CSV table of C-alpha atoms and ligand atoms in Angstrom, one decimal:
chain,number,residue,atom,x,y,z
A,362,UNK,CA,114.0,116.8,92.4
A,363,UNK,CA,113.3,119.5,94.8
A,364,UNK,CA,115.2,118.9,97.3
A,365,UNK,CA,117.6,115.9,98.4
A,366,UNK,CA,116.0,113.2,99.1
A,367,UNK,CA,116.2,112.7,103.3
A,368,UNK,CA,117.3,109.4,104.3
A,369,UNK,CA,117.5,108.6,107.8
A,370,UNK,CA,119.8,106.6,110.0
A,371,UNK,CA,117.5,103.6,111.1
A,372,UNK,CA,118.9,102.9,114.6
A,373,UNK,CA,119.0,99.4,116.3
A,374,UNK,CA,116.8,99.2,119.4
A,375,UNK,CA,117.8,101.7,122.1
A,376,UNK,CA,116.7,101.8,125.9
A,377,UNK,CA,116.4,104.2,127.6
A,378,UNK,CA,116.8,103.9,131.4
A,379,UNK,CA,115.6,106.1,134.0
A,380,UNK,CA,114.9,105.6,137.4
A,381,UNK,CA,111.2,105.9,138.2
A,382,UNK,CA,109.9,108.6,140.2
A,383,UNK,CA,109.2,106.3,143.1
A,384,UNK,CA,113.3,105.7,143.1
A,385,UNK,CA,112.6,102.2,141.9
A,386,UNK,CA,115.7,102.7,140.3
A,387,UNK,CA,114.9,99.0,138.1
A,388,UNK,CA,112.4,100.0,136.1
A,389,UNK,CA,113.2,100.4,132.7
A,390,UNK,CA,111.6,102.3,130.3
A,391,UNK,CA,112.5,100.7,126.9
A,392,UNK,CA,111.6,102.0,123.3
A,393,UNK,CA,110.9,100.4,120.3
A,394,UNK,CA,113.3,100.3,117.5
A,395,UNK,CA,110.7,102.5,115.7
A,396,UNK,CA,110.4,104.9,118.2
A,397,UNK,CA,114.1,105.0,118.7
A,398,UNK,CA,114.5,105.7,114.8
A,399,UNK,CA,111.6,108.7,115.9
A,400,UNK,CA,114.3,110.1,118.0
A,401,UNK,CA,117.0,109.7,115.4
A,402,UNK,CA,114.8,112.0,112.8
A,403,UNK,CA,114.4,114.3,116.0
A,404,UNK,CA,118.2,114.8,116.6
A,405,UNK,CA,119.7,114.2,113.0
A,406,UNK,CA,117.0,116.8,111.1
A,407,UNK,CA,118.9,120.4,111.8
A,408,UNK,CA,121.5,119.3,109.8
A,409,UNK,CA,119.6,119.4,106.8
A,410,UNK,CA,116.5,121.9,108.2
A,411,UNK,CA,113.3,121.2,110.0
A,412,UNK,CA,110.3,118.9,109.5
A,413,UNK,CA,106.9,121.1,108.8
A,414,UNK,CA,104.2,120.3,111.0
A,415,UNK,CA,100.3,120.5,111.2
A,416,UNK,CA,97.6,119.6,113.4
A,417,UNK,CA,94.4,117.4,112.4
A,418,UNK,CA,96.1,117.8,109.5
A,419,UNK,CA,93.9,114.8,107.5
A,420,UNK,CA,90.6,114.4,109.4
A,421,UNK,CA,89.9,118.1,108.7
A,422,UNK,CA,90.6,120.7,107.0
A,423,UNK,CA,88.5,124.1,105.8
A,424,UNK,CA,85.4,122.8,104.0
A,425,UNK,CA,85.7,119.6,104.1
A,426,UNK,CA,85.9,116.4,106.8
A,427,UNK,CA,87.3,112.5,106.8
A,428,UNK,CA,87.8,112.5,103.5
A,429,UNK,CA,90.6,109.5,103.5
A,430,UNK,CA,94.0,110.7,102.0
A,431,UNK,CA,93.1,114.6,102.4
A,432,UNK,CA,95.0,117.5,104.0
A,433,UNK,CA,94.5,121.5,103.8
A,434,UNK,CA,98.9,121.0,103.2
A,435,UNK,CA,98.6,118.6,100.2
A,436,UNK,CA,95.7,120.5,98.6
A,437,UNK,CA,98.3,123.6,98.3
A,438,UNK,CA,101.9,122.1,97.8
A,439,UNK,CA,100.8,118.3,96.6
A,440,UNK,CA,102.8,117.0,99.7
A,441,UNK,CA,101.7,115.7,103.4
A,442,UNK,CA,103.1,117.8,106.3
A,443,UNK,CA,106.1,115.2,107.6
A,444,UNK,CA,104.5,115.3,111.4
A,445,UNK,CA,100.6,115.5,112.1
A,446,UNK,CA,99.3,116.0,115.8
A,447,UNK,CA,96.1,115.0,117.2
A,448,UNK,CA,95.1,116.0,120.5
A,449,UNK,CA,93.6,113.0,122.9
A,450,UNK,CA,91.6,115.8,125.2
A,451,UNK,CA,88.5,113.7,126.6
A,452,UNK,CA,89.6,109.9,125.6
A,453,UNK,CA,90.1,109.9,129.7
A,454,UNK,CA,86.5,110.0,130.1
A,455,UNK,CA,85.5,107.6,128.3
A,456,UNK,CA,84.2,109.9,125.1
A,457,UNK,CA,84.2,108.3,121.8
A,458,UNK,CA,85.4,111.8,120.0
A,459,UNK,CA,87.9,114.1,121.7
A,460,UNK,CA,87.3,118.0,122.2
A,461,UNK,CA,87.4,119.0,118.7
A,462,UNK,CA,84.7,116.3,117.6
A,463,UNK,CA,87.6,113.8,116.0
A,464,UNK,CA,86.1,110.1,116.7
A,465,UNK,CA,89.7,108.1,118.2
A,466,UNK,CA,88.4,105.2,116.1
A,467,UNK,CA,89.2,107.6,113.1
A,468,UNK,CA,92.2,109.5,115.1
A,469,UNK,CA,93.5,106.1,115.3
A,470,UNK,CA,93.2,104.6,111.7
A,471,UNK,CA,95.1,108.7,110.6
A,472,UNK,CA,98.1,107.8,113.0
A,473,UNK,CA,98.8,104.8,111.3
A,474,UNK,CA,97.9,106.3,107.8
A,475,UNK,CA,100.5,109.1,108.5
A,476,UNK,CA,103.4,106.4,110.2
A,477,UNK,CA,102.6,104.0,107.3
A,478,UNK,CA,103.0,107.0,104.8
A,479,UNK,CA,106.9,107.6,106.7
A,480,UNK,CA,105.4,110.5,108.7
A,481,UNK,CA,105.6,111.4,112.6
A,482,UNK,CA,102.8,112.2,114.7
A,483,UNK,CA,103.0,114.1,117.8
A,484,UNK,CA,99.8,113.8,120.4
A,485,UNK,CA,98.7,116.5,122.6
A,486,UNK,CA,96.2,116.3,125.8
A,487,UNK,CA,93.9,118.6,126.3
A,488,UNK,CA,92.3,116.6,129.2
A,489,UNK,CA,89.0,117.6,130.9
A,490,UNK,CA,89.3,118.8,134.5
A,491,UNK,CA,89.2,115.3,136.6
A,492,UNK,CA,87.8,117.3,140.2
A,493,UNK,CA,84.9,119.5,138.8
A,494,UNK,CA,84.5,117.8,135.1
A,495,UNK,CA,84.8,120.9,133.4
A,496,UNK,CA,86.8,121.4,130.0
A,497,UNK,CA,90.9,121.8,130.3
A,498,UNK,CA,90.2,125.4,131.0
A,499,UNK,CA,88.4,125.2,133.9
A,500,UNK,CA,91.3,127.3,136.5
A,501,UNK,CA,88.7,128.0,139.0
A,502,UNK,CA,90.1,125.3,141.4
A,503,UNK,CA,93.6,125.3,142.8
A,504,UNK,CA,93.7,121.9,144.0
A,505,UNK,CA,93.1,119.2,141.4
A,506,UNK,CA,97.0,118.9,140.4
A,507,UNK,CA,97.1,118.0,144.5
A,508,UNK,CA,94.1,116.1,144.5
A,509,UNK,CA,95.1,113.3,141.6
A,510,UNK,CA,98.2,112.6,143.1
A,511,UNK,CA,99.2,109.7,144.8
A,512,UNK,CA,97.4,110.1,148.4
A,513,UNK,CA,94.7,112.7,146.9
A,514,UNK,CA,91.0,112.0,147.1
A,515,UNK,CA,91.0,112.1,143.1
A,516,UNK,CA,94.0,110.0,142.2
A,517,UNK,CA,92.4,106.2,141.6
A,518,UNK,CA,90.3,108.2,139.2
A,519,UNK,CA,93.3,110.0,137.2
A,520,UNK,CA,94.5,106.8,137.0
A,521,UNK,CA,91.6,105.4,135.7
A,522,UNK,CA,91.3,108.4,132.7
A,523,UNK,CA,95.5,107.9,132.5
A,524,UNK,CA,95.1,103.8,131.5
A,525,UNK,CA,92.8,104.8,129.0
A,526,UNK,CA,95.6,107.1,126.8
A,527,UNK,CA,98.0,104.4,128.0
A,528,UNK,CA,95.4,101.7,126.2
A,529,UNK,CA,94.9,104.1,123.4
A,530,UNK,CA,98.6,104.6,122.1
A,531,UNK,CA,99.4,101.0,123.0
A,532,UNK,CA,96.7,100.0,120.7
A,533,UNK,CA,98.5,101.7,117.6
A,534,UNK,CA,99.5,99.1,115.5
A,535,UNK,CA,99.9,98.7,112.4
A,536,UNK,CA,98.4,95.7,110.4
A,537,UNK,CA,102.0,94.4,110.0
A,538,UNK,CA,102.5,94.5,113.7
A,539,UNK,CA,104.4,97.5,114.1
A,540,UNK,CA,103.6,100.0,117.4
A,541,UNK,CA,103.7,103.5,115.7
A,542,UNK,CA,105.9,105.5,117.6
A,543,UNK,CA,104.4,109.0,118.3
A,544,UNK,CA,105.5,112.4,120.8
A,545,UNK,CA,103.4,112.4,123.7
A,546,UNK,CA,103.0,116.3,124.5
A,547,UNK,CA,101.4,116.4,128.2
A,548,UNK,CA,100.5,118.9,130.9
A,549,UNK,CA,101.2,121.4,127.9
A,550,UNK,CA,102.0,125.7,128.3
A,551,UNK,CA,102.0,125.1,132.0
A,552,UNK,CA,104.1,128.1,132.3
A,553,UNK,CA,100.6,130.0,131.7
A,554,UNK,CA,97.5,129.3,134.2
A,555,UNK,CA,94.9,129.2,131.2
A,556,UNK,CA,94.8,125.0,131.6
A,557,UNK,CA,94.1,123.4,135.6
A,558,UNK,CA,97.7,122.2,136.0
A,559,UNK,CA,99.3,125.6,135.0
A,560,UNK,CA,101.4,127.5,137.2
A,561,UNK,CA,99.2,129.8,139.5
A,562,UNK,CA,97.4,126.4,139.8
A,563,UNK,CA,99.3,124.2,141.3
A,564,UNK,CA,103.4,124.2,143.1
A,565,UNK,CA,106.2,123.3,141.2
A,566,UNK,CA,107.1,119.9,143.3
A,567,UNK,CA,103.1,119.3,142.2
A,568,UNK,CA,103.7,119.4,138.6
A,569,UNK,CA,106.8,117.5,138.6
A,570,UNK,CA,105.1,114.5,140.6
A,571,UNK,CA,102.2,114.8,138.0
A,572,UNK,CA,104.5,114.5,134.8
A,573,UNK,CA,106.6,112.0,136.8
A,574,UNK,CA,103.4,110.1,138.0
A,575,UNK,CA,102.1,110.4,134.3
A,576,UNK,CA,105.5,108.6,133.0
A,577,UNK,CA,105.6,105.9,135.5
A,578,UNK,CA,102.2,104.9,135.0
A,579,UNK,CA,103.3,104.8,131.4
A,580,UNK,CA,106.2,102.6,132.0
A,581,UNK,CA,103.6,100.1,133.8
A,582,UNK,CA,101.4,100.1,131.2
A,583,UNK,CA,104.0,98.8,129.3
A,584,UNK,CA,103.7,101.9,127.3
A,585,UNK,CA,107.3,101.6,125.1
A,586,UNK,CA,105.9,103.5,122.1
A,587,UNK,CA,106.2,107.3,123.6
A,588,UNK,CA,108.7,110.0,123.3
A,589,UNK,CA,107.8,112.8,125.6
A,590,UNK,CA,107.9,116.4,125.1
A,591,UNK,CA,108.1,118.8,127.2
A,592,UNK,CA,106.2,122.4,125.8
A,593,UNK,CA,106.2,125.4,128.4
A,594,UNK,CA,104.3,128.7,126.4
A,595,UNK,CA,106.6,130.6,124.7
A,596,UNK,CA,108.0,134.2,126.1
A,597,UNK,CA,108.7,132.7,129.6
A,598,UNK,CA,112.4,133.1,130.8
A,599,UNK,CA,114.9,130.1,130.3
A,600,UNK,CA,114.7,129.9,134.3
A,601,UNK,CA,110.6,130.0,134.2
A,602,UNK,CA,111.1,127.4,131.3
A,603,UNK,CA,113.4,125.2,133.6
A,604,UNK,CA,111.5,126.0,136.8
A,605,UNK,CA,109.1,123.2,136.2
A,606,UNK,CA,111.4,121.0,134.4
A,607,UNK,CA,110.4,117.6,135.5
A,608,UNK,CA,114.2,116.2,134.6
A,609,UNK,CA,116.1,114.9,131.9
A,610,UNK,CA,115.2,111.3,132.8
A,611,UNK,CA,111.3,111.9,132.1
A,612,UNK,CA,111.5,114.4,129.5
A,613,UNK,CA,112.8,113.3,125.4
A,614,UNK,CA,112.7,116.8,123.5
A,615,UNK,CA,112.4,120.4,124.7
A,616,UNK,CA,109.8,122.4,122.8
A,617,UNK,CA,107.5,125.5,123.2
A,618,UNK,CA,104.0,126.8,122.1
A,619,UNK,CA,104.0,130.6,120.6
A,620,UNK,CA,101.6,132.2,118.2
A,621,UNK,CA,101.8,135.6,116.7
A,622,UNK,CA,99.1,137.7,118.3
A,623,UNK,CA,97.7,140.2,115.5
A,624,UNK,CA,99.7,142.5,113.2
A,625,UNK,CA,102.9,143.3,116.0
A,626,UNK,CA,105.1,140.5,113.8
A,627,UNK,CA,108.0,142.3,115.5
A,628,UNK,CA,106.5,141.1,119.0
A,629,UNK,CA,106.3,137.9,117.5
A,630,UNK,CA,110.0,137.9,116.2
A,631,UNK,CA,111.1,139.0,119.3
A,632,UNK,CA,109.3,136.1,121.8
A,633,UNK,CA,110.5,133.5,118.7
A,634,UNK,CA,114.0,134.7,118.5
A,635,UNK,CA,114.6,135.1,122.5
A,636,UNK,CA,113.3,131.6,123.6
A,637,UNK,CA,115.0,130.1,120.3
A,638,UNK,CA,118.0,131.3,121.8
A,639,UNK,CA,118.0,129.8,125.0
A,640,UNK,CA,116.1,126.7,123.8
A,641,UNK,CA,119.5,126.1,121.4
A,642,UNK,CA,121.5,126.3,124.5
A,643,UNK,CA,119.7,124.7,126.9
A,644,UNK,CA,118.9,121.4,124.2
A,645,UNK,CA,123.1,121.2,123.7
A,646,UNK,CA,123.3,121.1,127.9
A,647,UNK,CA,120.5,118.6,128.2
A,648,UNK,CA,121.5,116.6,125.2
A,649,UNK,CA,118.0,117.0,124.1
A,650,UNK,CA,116.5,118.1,120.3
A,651,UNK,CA,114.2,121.3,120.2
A,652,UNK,CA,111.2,122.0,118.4
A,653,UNK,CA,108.2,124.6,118.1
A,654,UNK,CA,105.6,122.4,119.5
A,655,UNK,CA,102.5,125.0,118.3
A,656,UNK,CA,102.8,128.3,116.7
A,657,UNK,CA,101.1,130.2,113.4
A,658,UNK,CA,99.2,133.3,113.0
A,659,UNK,CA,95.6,132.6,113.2
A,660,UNK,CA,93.9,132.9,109.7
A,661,UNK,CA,97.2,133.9,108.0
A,662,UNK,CA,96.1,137.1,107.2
A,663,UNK,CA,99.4,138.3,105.8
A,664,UNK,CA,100.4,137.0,102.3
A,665,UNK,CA,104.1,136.4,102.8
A,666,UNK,CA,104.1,135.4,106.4
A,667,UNK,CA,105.9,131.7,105.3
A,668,UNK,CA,108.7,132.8,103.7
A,669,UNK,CA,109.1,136.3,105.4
A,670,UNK,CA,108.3,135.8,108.8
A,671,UNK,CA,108.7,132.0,110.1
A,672,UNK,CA,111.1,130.7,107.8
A,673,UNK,CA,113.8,133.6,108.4
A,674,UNK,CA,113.0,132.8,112.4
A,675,UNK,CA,113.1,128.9,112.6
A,676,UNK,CA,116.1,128.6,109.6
A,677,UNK,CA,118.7,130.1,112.2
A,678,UNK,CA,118.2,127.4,115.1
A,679,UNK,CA,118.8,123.5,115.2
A,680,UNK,CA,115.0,123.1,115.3
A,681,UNK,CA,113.7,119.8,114.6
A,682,UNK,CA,110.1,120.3,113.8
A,683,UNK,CA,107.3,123.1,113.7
A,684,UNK,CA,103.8,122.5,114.5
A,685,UNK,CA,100.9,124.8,112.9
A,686,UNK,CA,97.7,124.4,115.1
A,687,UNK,CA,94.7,123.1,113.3
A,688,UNK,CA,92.5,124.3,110.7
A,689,UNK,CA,88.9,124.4,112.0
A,690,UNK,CA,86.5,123.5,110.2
A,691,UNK,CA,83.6,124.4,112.8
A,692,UNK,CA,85.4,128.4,113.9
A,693,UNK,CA,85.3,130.6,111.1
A,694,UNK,CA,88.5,131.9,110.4
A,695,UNK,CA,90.4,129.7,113.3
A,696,UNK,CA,92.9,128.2,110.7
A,697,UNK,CA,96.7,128.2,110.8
A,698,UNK,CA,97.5,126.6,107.5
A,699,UNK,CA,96.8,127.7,104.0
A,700,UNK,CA,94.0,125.7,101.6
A,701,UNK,CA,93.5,126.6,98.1
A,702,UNK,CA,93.3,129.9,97.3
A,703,UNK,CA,94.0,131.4,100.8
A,704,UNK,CA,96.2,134.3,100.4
A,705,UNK,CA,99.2,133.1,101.2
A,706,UNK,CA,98.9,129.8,99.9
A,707,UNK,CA,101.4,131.1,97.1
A,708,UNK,CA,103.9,132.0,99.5
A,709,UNK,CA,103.2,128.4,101.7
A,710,UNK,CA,104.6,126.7,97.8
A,711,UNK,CA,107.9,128.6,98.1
A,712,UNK,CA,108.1,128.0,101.6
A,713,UNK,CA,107.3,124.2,100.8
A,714,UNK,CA,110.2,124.7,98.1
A,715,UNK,CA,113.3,126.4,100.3
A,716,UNK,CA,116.0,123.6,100.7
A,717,UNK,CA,115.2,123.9,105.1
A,718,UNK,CA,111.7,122.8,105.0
A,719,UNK,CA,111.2,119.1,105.1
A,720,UNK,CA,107.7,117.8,104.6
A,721,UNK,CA,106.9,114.0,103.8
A,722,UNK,CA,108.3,113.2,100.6
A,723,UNK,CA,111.3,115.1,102.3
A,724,UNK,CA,111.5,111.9,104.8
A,725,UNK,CA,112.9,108.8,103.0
A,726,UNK,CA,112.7,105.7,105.4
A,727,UNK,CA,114.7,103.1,103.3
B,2056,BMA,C1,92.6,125.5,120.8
B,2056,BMA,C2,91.5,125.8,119.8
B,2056,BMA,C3,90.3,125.0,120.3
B,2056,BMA,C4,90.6,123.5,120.4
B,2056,BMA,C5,91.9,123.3,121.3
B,2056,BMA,C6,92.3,121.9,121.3
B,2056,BMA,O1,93.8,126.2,120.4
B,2056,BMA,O2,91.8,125.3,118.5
B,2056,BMA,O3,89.2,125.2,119.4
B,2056,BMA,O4,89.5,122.8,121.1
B,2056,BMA,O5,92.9,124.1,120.8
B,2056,BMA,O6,92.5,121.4,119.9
């Protein structure tokens, strides 16, 4: 057996109580008994190492598409990555695919696939500009963060796009009844001004009020399915990462996005190893677990970059799980995970094979 089997704790049903952003200090935000167990896997994983992530992990993957069962990860190591992400860019306006051309119908039916299979699944938003429609890179306005808030000309339509996520991730169910529990990764690398609510685009007090607004909404929605992190881009300071902290009542685990940027793997080290650092720290003060929302190296050019390059960073910090964006299969070369035959593929099997990594048959539910 190649590594212990992982059993986790199944806890009973936890709430979690905050007081809303309006200072209604009676609502409750409650969680399921799954997504409470989520949490558990979240905060009890370091001990043992950290769950291996990848994005569209099985509606894509290089050279092929919705093929039911398939992943780019399984094709090389036999074995599912333990968390899949999706990104829900676009459901807010209505679309019947998101950005990357991923129907939600489909999205949907691979969220349950991977919760059934004893998998987590982490959703990001990459949501289309709500004041000039543009994509979520559209910067060229500095007022739409102020302009969907309560009182702005622009918020009953927010709200409008926000009730359709809400709807979306309340409608995750399994057939047996079950809300599958997923990590709801909003208003993502704000720390950067590449997206409309990053930093040079809106004030701090702004982007609290929209991740507070954003939760609250949530709680009305009777959204109890949701464990929220919060992922600033990597390289900032731990005071630019806390700057726009929205507060440990609104915010489950700490995480950050980081990629390495061409051949400088020493810049990359260096970013990983700094923010690591102060990420370790600041999840022990906020009672919070840490994990490496998005990273990889883009094509994974170099052969050993699994087992000599992230492994040897993410092994030395309590991280709980590492995301690999996706792997395209409409950009050529835009891939962060090995498939058959890529060159490091052979070094992704002993990466799947050190004792740290944990990837699905690594998670054992009973
Ligand atoms: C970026 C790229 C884009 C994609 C976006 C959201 O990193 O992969 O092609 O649309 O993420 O998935």
């Amino acid at each position: 057996m190649k590594k212990k089997s992982y059993i986790m704790a199944i806890l009973a049903t936890s709430v979690l109580t905050a007081c809303s952003s309006s200072g209604n200090d009676n609502t409750l935000r409650t969680l399921t008994a799954e997504t409470s167990q989520v949490y558990s896997i979240l905060e009890k994983t370091p001990s043992d190492g950290f769950l291996f992530g990848h994005q569209d992990a099985t509606v894509y993957g290089i050279g092929w598409e919705n093929k039911e069962g398939e992943s780019d990860v399984k094709r090389v190591c036999g074995d599912y990555p333990a968390v899949v992400g999706f990104d829900l860019g676009e459901l807010e306006v209505g679309n019947l695919s998101n950005l990357d051309k991923v129907s939600f119908d489909k999205m949907k039916q691979e969220i349950i696939n991977q919760y059934s299979r004893g998998g987590v699944v982490t959703l990001s938003w990459h949501a289309r500009n709500p004041l000039t429609g543009g994509d979520a890179w559209d910067v060229k306005d500095t007022t739409v963060v102020k302009s969907i808030l309560p009182g702005g000309k622009n918020h009953q339509k927010f709200i409008t796009g926000l009730d359709k996520v809400a709807d979306f991730i309340n409608s995750l169910v399994t057939a047996e009844g079950v809300k599958v529990p997923v990590i709801f990764r909003p208003w993502h690398e704000h720390t950067g001004s590449w997206f409309w609510w990053g930093k040079d685009l809106c004030s701090v007090d702004d982007y609290k009020q929209l991740w507070r607004m954003t939760y609250d909404r949530f709680i009305e929605k009777g959204v109890d399915n949701v464990l929220y992190a919060y992922s600033p881009g990597g390289g900032c300071s731990s005071e630019e990462y806390m700057e726009r902290y929205p507060g440990d009542d609104f915010v489950d685990l700490l995480g950050f996005d980081y990629y390495q940027l061409g051949t400088d793997v020493e810049a990359y080290r260096e970013v990983m190893n700094k923010t690591l650092t102060y990420l370790t720290k600041l999840g022990r003060e906020h009672g919070k677990p840490i994990a490496v929302t998005e990273t990889g190296y883009e094509a994974v050019p170099d052969s050993i970059w699994w087992t000599q390059t992230l492994l040897p960073i993410i092994e030395k910090y309590p991280v709980s799980y590492v995301l690999v964006w996706r792997n395209a299969r409409e950009k050529v070369n835009h891939y962060y995970a090995p498939y058959p035959g890529q060159v490091s593929a052979d070094d992704f099997m002993k990466f799947y094979a050190n004792e740290r990594t944990l990837f699905l048959n690594d998670i054992n539910k009973k």
